[in-house]
Amino acid sequence: QLHLVESGGGLVQPGDSLRLSCAASGLPFSWYAGAWFRQAPGKEREFVAAIISSRRTTTYADSVKGRFTISRDNVKNTVYLQMTTLKPEDTAVYYCAAGTQDSRNEGAYPYWGQGTQVTVSS
């Protein structure tokens, strides 16, 4: 069983940067694709970014492309989401997920963290 724990969320101002971390335990995170999703109040959970293990290929939602960067450190069993030029519409609970293939579909990920709140407000 893979256990995921997110950290790094908080309250920031528009234009600020923030880095989220997702630490895995139980199984080697290197076996899995890692992804970030987010859910804003009153909205469905949406895909943000994903990274596969072997070739470090990444994919992003159009809304974050150019501002967010997903990366991973397989030695530390951790996936990161570096967020820059944050906007109020980025406010959401951010979830880390892991699965055997990278996908924009949350159904492809059997393992999830508990989420970390990111609030962007002046």
Short mmCIF file of C-alpha atoms in Angstrom, two decimals:
data_model
loop_
_atom_site.label_atom_id
_atom_site.label_comp_id
_atom_site.label_asym_id
_atom_site.label_seq_id
_atom_site.Cartn_x
_atom_site.Cartn_y
_atom_site.Cartn_z
CA GLN A 1 0.00 0.00 0.00
CA LEU A 2 1.30 3.44 -0.94
CA HIS A 3 0.70 6.22 1.58
CA LEU A 4 0.89 9.85 0.42
CA VAL A 5 1.19 12.98 2.56
CA GLU A 6 1.09 16.48 1.10
CA SER A 7 2.63 19.56 2.67
CA GLY A 8 3.53 23.13 1.79
CA GLY A 9 0.14 24.72 1.39
CA GLY A 10 -0.74 28.09 2.86
CA LEU A 11 -2.03 31.60 2.35
CA VAL A 12 -0.17 33.68 -0.23
CA GLN A 13 -0.77 36.85 -2.21
CA PRO A 14 -1.38 37.02 -5.97
CA GLY A 15 1.90 36.76 -7.84
CA ASP A 16 3.62 34.80 -5.08
CA SER A 17 5.18 31.36 -5.38
CA LEU A 18 4.66 28.21 -3.35
CA ARG A 19 6.05 24.69 -3.47
CA LEU A 20 3.97 21.69 -2.52
CA SER A 21 5.53 18.38 -1.55
CA CYS A 22 4.08 14.89 -1.61
CA ALA A 23 5.99 12.35 0.43
CA ALA A 24 5.32 8.67 -0.20
CA SER A 25 5.83 5.71 2.09
CA GLY A 26 5.02 2.03 2.06
CA LEU A 27 6.19 1.34 -1.49
CA PRO A 28 8.78 2.92 -3.79
CA PHE A 29 7.24 5.99 -5.39
CA SER A 30 9.50 5.33 -8.37
CA TRP A 31 7.14 2.53 -9.41
CA TYR A 32 4.32 5.01 -10.00
CA ALA A 33 3.33 8.03 -11.98
CA GLY A 34 2.69 11.00 -9.73
CA ALA A 35 0.07 13.67 -10.21
CA TRP A 36 -1.51 16.72 -8.64
CA PHE A 37 -5.20 17.51 -8.71
CA ARG A 38 -7.07 20.35 -7.07
CA GLN A 39 -10.60 21.07 -5.93
CA ALA A 40 -11.92 24.57 -5.44
CA PRO A 41 -15.01 25.24 -3.29
CA GLY A 42 -18.16 24.24 -5.10
CA LYS A 43 -16.28 22.75 -8.03
CA GLU A 44 -15.25 19.29 -9.13
CA ARG A 45 -11.73 18.05 -8.63
CA GLU A 46 -9.58 18.84 -11.65
CA PHE A 47 -6.27 17.68 -13.05
CA VAL A 48 -3.26 19.95 -12.56
CA ALA A 49 -0.10 18.08 -13.56
CA ALA A 50 1.42 14.62 -13.85
CA ILE A 51 4.86 13.08 -14.16
CA ILE A 52 5.82 9.55 -15.08
CA SER A 53 8.72 7.84 -13.43
CA SER A 54 10.95 6.46 -16.13
CA ARG A 55 11.39 9.35 -18.57
CA ARG A 56 10.26 12.16 -16.29
CA THR A 57 7.71 13.14 -18.94
CA THR A 58 5.34 15.80 -17.64
CA THR A 59 1.90 17.03 -18.62
CA TYR A 60 -0.07 20.04 -17.42
CA ALA A 61 -3.52 21.51 -17.45
CA ASP A 62 -3.72 24.51 -19.76
CA SER A 63 -4.64 26.75 -16.82
CA VAL A 64 -1.28 26.18 -15.11
CA LYS A 65 1.06 25.58 -18.05
CA GLY A 66 4.04 27.90 -17.85
CA ARG A 67 3.39 28.74 -14.19
CA PHE A 68 3.52 25.37 -12.42
CA THR A 69 6.26 22.74 -12.58
CA ILE A 70 5.92 19.16 -11.41
CA SER A 71 9.06 17.25 -10.52
CA ARG A 72 10.11 14.23 -8.52
CA ASP A 73 12.97 12.92 -6.45
CA ASN A 74 12.79 9.14 -6.44
CA VAL A 75 15.54 8.89 -3.83
CA LYS A 76 13.47 10.97 -1.43
CA ASN A 77 10.24 9.28 -2.57
CA THR A 78 8.73 12.72 -3.13
CA VAL A 79 6.88 14.56 -5.86
CA TYR A 80 6.81 18.35 -5.93
CA LEU A 81 4.63 21.03 -7.43
CA GLN A 82 6.35 24.37 -7.82
CA MET A 83 3.73 27.06 -8.32
CA THR A 84 4.62 30.56 -9.48
CA THR A 85 2.65 33.67 -10.41
CA LEU A 86 -0.23 32.40 -8.31
CA LYS A 87 -3.70 33.75 -9.01
CA PRO A 88 -6.82 33.86 -6.84
CA GLU A 89 -8.37 31.23 -9.11
CA ASP A 90 -5.61 28.82 -8.03
CA THR A 91 -7.22 28.71 -4.59
CA ALA A 92 -8.13 25.10 -3.88
CA VAL A 93 -7.30 22.00 -1.91
CA TYR A 94 -4.42 20.35 -3.74
CA TYR A 95 -4.21 16.56 -3.76
CA CYS A 96 -1.32 14.31 -4.62
CA ALA A 97 -2.07 11.05 -6.39
CA ALA A 98 -0.15 8.02 -7.64
CA GLY A 99 -0.97 5.39 -10.23
CA THR A 100 0.58 3.02 -12.70
CA GLN A 101 0.12 5.39 -15.64
CA ASP A 102 0.02 9.13 -16.04
CA SER A 103 -3.44 10.36 -16.87
CA ARG A 104 -5.65 13.43 -16.60
CA ASN A 105 -8.40 11.17 -15.29
CA GLU A 106 -8.53 10.88 -11.51
CA GLY A 107 -9.92 7.37 -11.88
CA ALA A 108 -6.48 6.23 -13.04
CA TYR A 109 -4.99 6.94 -9.61
CA PRO A 110 -5.73 4.48 -6.80
CA TYR A 111 -3.60 6.27 -4.21
CA TRP A 112 -4.39 9.73 -2.82
CA GLY A 113 -3.14 12.06 -0.13
CA GLN A 114 -5.37 13.95 2.28
CA GLY A 115 -4.90 17.29 0.52
CA THR A 116 -3.32 20.63 1.42
CA GLN A 117 -5.07 24.00 1.23
CA VAL A 118 -3.68 26.72 -1.00
CA THR A 119 -5.31 30.14 -0.70
CA VAL A 120 -4.31 33.01 -2.96
CA SER A 121 -5.72 36.29 -1.72
CA SER A 122 -4.70 39.88 -1.20
#
